Short mmCIF file of C-alpha atoms and ligand atoms in Angstrom, two decimals:
data_model
loop_
_atom_site.label_atom_id
_atom_site.label_comp_id
_atom_site.label_asym_id
_atom_site.label_seq_id
_atom_site.Cartn_x
_atom_site.Cartn_y
_atom_site.Cartn_z
CA UNK A 1 -20.56 0.61 -24.27
CA UNK A 2 -16.70 0.17 -23.16
CA UNK A 3 -16.26 0.77 -19.26
CA UNK A 4 -13.31 2.72 -19.69
CA UNK A 5 -10.90 3.52 -16.19
CA UNK A 6 -7.25 4.96 -16.26
CA UNK A 7 -4.67 5.48 -13.48
CA UNK A 8 -3.71 9.33 -13.28
CA UNK A 9 -0.35 11.04 -11.74
CA UNK A 10 2.92 12.87 -12.64
CA UNK A 11 4.85 11.17 -13.91
CA UNK A 12 2.61 8.05 -15.01
CA UNK A 13 4.37 6.61 -17.39
CA UNK A 14 6.65 3.30 -14.66
CA UNK A 15 2.97 2.33 -13.62
CA UNK A 16 2.28 -0.96 -13.55
CA UNK A 17 -1.35 -0.71 -13.13
CA UNK A 18 -2.16 -0.55 -16.88
CA UNK A 19 0.06 -4.41 -16.49
CA UNK A 20 -2.67 -4.91 -13.61
CA UNK A 21 -5.72 -4.50 -15.00
CA UNK A 22 -5.14 -4.98 -18.65
CA UNK A 23 -4.29 -8.53 -17.75
CA UNK A 24 -7.73 -8.92 -15.71
CA UNK A 25 -9.89 -7.38 -18.06
CA UNK A 26 -8.67 -9.85 -20.77
CA UNK A 27 -8.65 -12.97 -18.52
CA UNK A 28 -11.78 -12.00 -17.71
CA UNK A 29 -13.09 -10.61 -21.97
CA UNK A 30 -14.61 -7.03 -20.38
CA UNK A 31 -15.55 -5.07 -22.88
CA UNK A 32 -13.28 -2.29 -20.85
CA UNK A 33 -10.17 -0.88 -20.82
CA UNK A 34 -7.73 0.98 -18.29
CA UNK A 35 -4.98 3.83 -19.12
CA UNK A 36 -2.06 5.51 -17.37
CA UNK A 37 -2.68 9.78 -17.93
CA UNK A 38 -0.08 12.11 -17.06
CA UNK A 39 -2.36 14.34 -15.16
CA UNK A 40 -0.26 17.63 -13.54
CA UNK A 41 -2.16 18.45 -9.89
CA UNK A 42 -3.10 21.79 -12.04
CA UNK A 43 -4.83 19.92 -14.98
CA UNK A 44 -7.20 17.40 -11.97
CA UNK A 45 -10.20 19.99 -12.12
CA UNK A 46 -10.02 19.21 -15.72
CA UNK A 47 -9.77 15.14 -15.47
CA UNK A 48 -13.10 15.14 -13.25
CA UNK A 49 -15.22 17.46 -15.24
CA UNK A 50 -14.68 14.20 -18.11
CA UNK A 51 -15.20 11.53 -14.71
CA UNK A 52 -18.14 13.74 -13.97
CA UNK A 53 -19.45 13.81 -17.36
CA UNK A 54 -19.53 10.07 -17.94
CA UNK A 55 -16.19 9.19 -19.67
CA UNK A 56 -14.93 7.24 -17.07
CA UNK A 57 -16.08 4.39 -14.48
CA UNK A 58 -13.07 5.81 -12.05
CA UNK A 59 -9.73 5.41 -11.97
CA UNK A 60 -6.28 4.93 -9.52
CA UNK A 61 -4.50 7.68 -8.21
CA UNK A 62 -0.63 7.96 -7.51
CA UNK A 63 1.86 10.87 -6.93
CA UNK A 64 1.66 13.64 -6.37
CA UNK A 65 -2.55 13.20 -6.50
CA UNK A 66 -3.01 11.65 -3.98
CA UNK A 67 -3.83 14.35 -1.49
CA UNK A 68 -5.28 17.06 -4.17
CA UNK A 69 -7.92 14.73 -5.32
CA UNK A 70 -9.83 15.23 -1.80
CA UNK A 71 -11.09 18.61 -2.76
CA UNK A 72 -12.67 17.27 -5.84
CA UNK A 73 -14.55 14.20 -4.46
CA UNK A 74 -18.00 14.52 -3.82
CA UNK A 75 -17.19 12.07 -0.57
CA UNK A 76 -14.28 10.09 0.91
CA UNK A 77 -14.04 7.33 2.49
CA UNK A 78 -13.59 7.79 6.76
CA UNK A 79 -10.26 4.84 5.92
CA UNK A 80 -9.27 7.04 3.44
CA UNK A 81 -9.41 10.42 5.30
CA UNK A 82 -7.62 8.58 8.75
CA UNK A 83 -4.92 7.44 5.70
CA UNK A 84 -4.55 10.32 4.33
CA UNK A 85 -4.56 10.13 0.55
CA UNK A 86 -7.38 8.66 -1.90
CA UNK A 87 -5.81 6.40 -4.27
CA UNK A 88 -8.91 5.14 -5.92
CA UNK A 89 -11.60 7.06 -7.34
CA UNK A 90 -15.19 5.32 -8.35
CA UNK A 91 -17.75 7.44 -10.63
CA UNK A 92 -21.61 7.30 -9.79
CA UNK A 93 -23.67 9.17 -11.98
CA UNK A 94 -22.01 12.97 -11.50
CA UNK A 95 -20.56 11.83 -8.12
CA UNK A 96 -17.27 11.05 -7.46
CA UNK A 97 -16.00 9.12 -4.17
CA UNK A 98 -12.46 8.78 -2.97
CA UNK A 99 -11.14 5.23 -1.61
CA UNK A 100 -8.31 4.54 -0.09
CA UNK A 101 -7.39 0.16 -0.94
CA UNK A 102 -3.40 0.32 -0.04
CA UNK A 103 -4.57 -0.36 3.60
CA UNK A 104 -6.86 -3.85 1.76
CA UNK A 105 -3.68 -4.22 -0.26
CA UNK A 106 -1.13 -4.92 2.49
CA UNK A 107 -3.74 -7.55 4.23
CA UNK A 108 -4.50 -9.26 0.88
CA UNK A 109 -0.54 -9.68 0.34
CA UNK A 110 -0.42 -11.25 3.87
CA UNK A 111 -3.39 -13.18 4.22
CA UNK A 112 -2.13 -14.47 0.24
CA UNK A 113 1.38 -14.83 1.33
CA UNK A 114 0.75 -16.02 5.45
CA UNK A 115 -2.09 -17.39 6.05
CA UNK A 116 -2.97 -16.95 9.81
CA UNK A 117 -0.27 -14.18 10.35
CA UNK A 118 -2.43 -11.98 12.79
CA UNK A 119 -3.97 -14.61 14.97
CA UNK A 120 -3.28 -13.56 18.35
CA UNK A 121 -0.72 -10.99 16.95
CA UNK A 122 -0.06 -8.87 20.25
CA UNK A 123 3.05 -7.10 19.14
CA UNK A 124 4.27 -5.14 16.14
CA UNK A 125 6.47 -2.70 14.95
CA UNK A 126 5.90 -0.53 11.89
CA UNK A 127 9.66 1.08 10.97
CA UNK A 128 8.80 4.45 9.22
CA UNK A 129 6.02 7.16 9.30
CA UNK A 130 5.78 8.58 5.55
CA UNK A 131 2.89 8.78 3.58
CA UNK A 132 3.40 4.61 3.24
CA UNK A 133 2.47 3.71 6.95
CA UNK A 134 -0.68 5.59 7.48
CA UNK A 135 -2.12 2.23 5.15
CA UNK A 136 -0.07 -0.20 6.94
CA UNK A 137 -1.19 1.55 10.50
CA UNK A 138 -4.78 1.18 9.31
CA UNK A 139 -4.79 -2.18 8.36
CA UNK A 140 -3.45 -3.56 11.56
CA UNK A 141 -5.79 -1.37 13.09
CA UNK A 142 -8.93 -2.72 11.40
CA UNK A 143 -7.45 -6.65 11.87
CA UNK A 144 -7.50 -5.78 15.49
CA UNK A 145 -4.40 -6.65 16.49
CA UNK A 146 -2.58 -5.64 19.93
CA UNK A 147 -0.13 -3.20 20.50
CA UNK A 148 1.69 -1.63 17.29
CA UNK A 149 5.20 0.20 18.07
CA UNK A 150 6.20 2.93 15.18
CA UNK A 151 9.54 4.02 14.95
CA UNK A 152 10.89 6.55 12.89
CA UNK A 153 14.22 7.73 12.02
CA UNK A 154 12.68 11.36 13.12
CA UNK A 155 11.00 10.29 16.37
CA UNK A 156 8.34 13.40 16.42
CA UNK A 157 6.77 12.14 13.26
CA UNK A 158 6.32 8.76 14.81
CA UNK A 159 5.02 10.94 17.47
CA UNK A 160 2.26 12.68 14.95
CA UNK A 161 1.25 9.55 12.95
CA UNK A 162 0.78 7.67 16.64
CA UNK A 163 -1.59 10.95 17.89
CA UNK A 164 -3.24 10.70 14.83
CA UNK A 165 -4.13 6.67 14.27
CA UNK A 166 -4.93 6.64 17.94
CA UNK A 167 -4.54 2.61 19.94
CA UNK A 168 -3.27 0.70 19.31
CA UNK A 169 -0.34 2.56 17.75
CA UNK A 170 1.91 3.85 20.04
CA UNK A 171 5.39 5.88 19.14
CA UNK A 172 8.94 4.76 20.06
CA UNK A 173 12.40 6.12 19.76
CA UNK A 174 14.34 4.26 17.46
CA UNK A 175 16.51 2.76 19.82
CA UNK A 176 14.05 0.63 21.15
CA UNK A 177 14.00 -1.50 18.24
CA UNK A 178 16.73 -3.75 20.59
CA UNK A 179 13.85 -3.94 23.88
CA UNK A 180 11.09 -4.61 21.82
CA UNK A 181 11.46 -6.96 19.46
CA UNK A 182 11.51 -9.76 21.20
CA UNK A 183 8.01 -9.84 21.63
CA UNK A 184 6.78 -8.42 18.14
CA UNK A 185 6.18 -11.38 15.73
CA UNK A 186 5.59 -8.93 13.15
CA UNK A 187 8.38 -6.19 11.51
CA UNK A 188 6.92 -4.08 8.81
CA UNK A 189 8.87 -1.57 6.60
CA UNK A 190 7.41 1.24 5.53
CA UNK A 191 10.56 3.36 4.82
CA UNK A 192 11.81 3.82 1.73
CA UNK A 193 14.97 1.86 2.94
CA UNK A 194 15.75 -0.51 0.89
CA UNK A 195 15.69 0.83 -2.20
CA UNK A 196 18.51 0.55 -4.57
CA UNK A 197 19.62 -1.91 -2.47
CA UNK A 198 19.86 0.24 0.93
CA UNK A 199 20.20 -1.39 3.88
CA UNK A 200 19.33 -0.11 7.97
CA UNK A 201 22.73 -0.26 9.30
CA UNK A 202 21.32 -0.15 13.18
CA UNK A 203 18.54 -2.97 13.25
CA UNK A 204 19.14 -5.70 15.41
CA UNK A 205 17.38 -8.35 13.31
CA UNK A 206 18.61 -11.44 15.57
CA UNK A 207 16.58 -9.95 18.66
CA UNK A 208 12.96 -10.88 16.68
CA UNK A 209 11.44 -14.25 18.34
CA UNK A 210 11.75 -17.75 16.16
CA UNK A 211 8.71 -17.91 13.83
CA UNK A 212 8.17 -14.03 13.27
CA UNK A 213 7.01 -12.97 10.10
CA UNK A 214 9.22 -9.75 8.28
CA UNK A 215 7.18 -7.66 5.52
CA UNK A 216 8.85 -4.69 3.39
CA UNK A 217 6.99 -2.00 1.85
CA UNK A 218 9.68 -1.74 -1.33
CA UNK A 219 9.20 -4.63 -3.99
CA UNK A 220 12.37 -2.71 -6.21
CA UNK A 221 14.39 -4.94 -5.54
CA UNK A 222 12.04 -7.41 -4.33
CA UNK A 223 14.06 -8.97 -2.29
CA UNK A 224 15.01 -6.03 -0.07
CA UNK A 225 18.63 -6.26 2.12
CA UNK A 226 15.88 -6.66 5.49
CA UNK A 227 14.36 -9.42 3.61
CA UNK A 228 17.86 -11.41 3.06
CA UNK A 229 18.87 -10.86 6.58
CA UNK A 230 15.09 -12.13 7.97
CA UNK A 231 15.39 -14.93 5.92
CA UNK A 232 19.14 -16.15 6.57
CA UNK A 233 18.00 -15.97 10.25
CA UNK A 234 15.53 -18.22 9.53
CA UNK A 235 12.81 -15.95 10.23
CA UNK A 236 9.76 -15.81 7.96
CA UNK A 237 9.29 -12.80 5.09
CA UNK A 238 6.51 -11.49 2.50
CA UNK A 239 7.41 -9.15 -0.35
CA UNK A 240 6.14 -6.29 -1.02
CA UNK A 241 4.87 -7.11 -4.34
CA UNK A 242 1.84 -8.28 -3.24
CA UNK A 243 0.78 -4.94 -1.95
CA UNK A 244 0.60 -3.48 -5.12
CA UNK A 245 -1.15 -6.73 -7.08
CA UNK A 246 -3.80 -7.25 -4.18
CA UNK A 247 -4.30 -2.62 -3.45
CA UNK A 248 -5.95 -3.20 -7.48
CA UNK A 249 -8.70 -5.47 -6.57
CA UNK A 250 -10.95 -3.35 -4.96
CA UNK A 251 -11.30 -0.75 -7.52
CA UNK A 252 -11.31 -3.38 -9.94
CA UNK A 253 -14.14 -4.92 -8.60
CA UNK A 254 -15.93 -1.64 -8.36
CA UNK A 255 -15.26 -0.09 -11.84
CA UNK A 256 -15.83 -3.69 -13.87
CA UNK A 257 -18.16 -5.96 -11.40
CA UNK A 258 -16.19 -9.00 -11.19
CA UNK A 259 -13.52 -9.71 -7.74
CA UNK A 260 -10.23 -10.43 -9.93
CA UNK A 261 -7.79 -12.86 -8.31
CA UNK A 262 -4.30 -11.66 -7.46
CA UNK A 263 -2.68 -15.13 -9.22
CA UNK A 264 0.95 -16.33 -10.00
CA UNK A 265 0.57 -15.36 -13.30
CA UNK A 266 0.37 -11.98 -12.76
CA UNK A 267 2.25 -11.51 -10.32
CA UNK A 268 5.22 -13.23 -12.86
CA UNK A 269 4.09 -10.64 -15.62
CA UNK A 270 4.87 -7.35 -12.70
CA UNK A 271 7.96 -9.48 -11.51
CA UNK A 272 9.49 -9.48 -14.93
CA UNK A 273 8.82 -5.20 -15.46
CA UNK A 274 10.77 -4.69 -12.13
P1 LIG B 301 8.42 8.51 2.07
O1 LIG B 301 9.35 9.51 1.59
O2 LIG B 301 6.83 9.16 2.25
O3 LIG B 301 8.55 8.60 3.87
C1 LIG B 301 10.42 7.43 3.61
C2 LIG B 301 10.33 7.09 5.02
O4 LIG B 301 11.04 6.47 5.13
C3 LIG B 301 10.55 8.14 6.54
O5 LIG B 301 9.85 7.56 7.64
C4 LIG B 301 11.92 8.39 6.53
O6 LIG B 301 12.15 8.78 7.72
C5 LIG B 301 12.12 6.97 5.78
N1 LIG B 301 13.87 6.80 6.16
C6 LIG B 301 14.14 7.10 4.90
N2 LIG B 301 15.64 7.50 4.81
C7 LIG B 301 15.98 6.44 6.05
C8 LIG B 301 16.93 5.76 6.32
N3 LIG B 301 18.14 5.80 5.80
N4 LIG B 301 16.58 4.95 7.67
C9 LIG B 301 15.92 5.09 8.55
N5 LIG B 301 14.57 5.51 7.56
C10 LIG B 301 14.46 6.19 6.72
O7 LIG B 301 7.66 7.40 1.88
P2 LIG B 301 6.62 6.44 1.52
O8 LIG B 301 6.10 6.50 2.99
O9 LIG B 301 5.73 6.84 0.48
O10 LIG B 301 6.44 4.81 1.11
C11 LIG B 301 7.58 4.07 1.25
C12 LIG B 301 8.09 3.59 0.89
O11 LIG B 301 7.25 2.71 0.34
C13 LIG B 301 8.47 3.44 -0.64
O12 LIG B 301 9.44 3.18 -1.34
C14 LIG B 301 7.56 3.13 -1.54
O13 LIG B 301 8.14 2.39 -2.53
C15 LIG B 301 6.85 1.66 -0.73
N6 LIG B 301 5.55 1.47 -1.11
C16 LIG B 301 5.33 0.52 -1.84
C17 LIG B 301 3.89 -0.07 -1.83
C18 LIG B 301 3.21 -1.22 -1.98
O14 LIG B 301 2.37 -1.32 -2.55
N7 LIG B 301 4.08 -2.11 -1.71
C19 LIG B 301 2.87 1.61 -1.16
C20 LIG B 301 3.42 2.44 -0.96
C21 LIG B 301 4.37 2.48 -0.68
P3 LIG B 301 12.66 10.07 8.19
O15 LIG B 301 10.81 11.13 8.34
O16 LIG B 301 13.12 10.58 9.16
O17 LIG B 301 12.50 11.18 6.76
#
């Protein structure tokens, strides 16, 4: 029987997930499908009824459904609870299990593009305390790195997230960047700055140590002004597209039984749509 999976969200038309999963289905000759379904929050129970009835093996969840799905899942992975969002559903019999694979996407991207990046990582800086930063913080914590300084334009949000995730995350004021940067071998931008070519006006990147790695979650444009500035300073950079590609791997494996690879060809196919 054809195994069917989906990505749900509202709107959903711009999702690149059908391209990613469709490429893997084709490459592995799997009798399966992956479709984008526009689901408003009010229509979630009906979608879950179809999932429980066996129509789908599971699927991805995107904005604005990553929080509303919690209440409908039969179980939610503890890391998804900590991150506060479910982006992957797996149906087992009539039970629906919720996971968050964004943190694995973050790790998979850096492991592929900057091998060894977390070795002896004693201090790092994460910018942004919105929805996406939690997956980054959980990823870094899972990897067992040292102190993670969390800086956000609105400091009270960084303080709340640092409390929720716990050690080794420490909130610091935005203005502390210049003082913290010399020891930070990793800088992660988890804010929305960079979209549409926007740039930080007050970030002295030249304070980062030689050999530091700068990575951006924003992937449109692929080379954000932050990454361009970092590259000009001779720092190492990794763009955010790989996180999107790698977060898709665990879901595909759970639904279709094969762990797919993030290949240069897949990356190029998705890059062509940006
Ligand atoms: P949110 O809207 O939840 O949070 C936005 C964050 O950006 C907040 O911390 C906000 O600070 C900060 N911010 C916005 N404008 C500025 C500014 N001018 N100066 C400093 N900080 C600013 O967004 P998300 O957390 O959901 O997503 C962040 C980015 O990550 C998005 O661009 C998204 O596309 C990308 N992303 C990429 C993924 C990938 O796979 N590569 C996965 C998930 C997200 P404040 O609290 O002060 O408002």
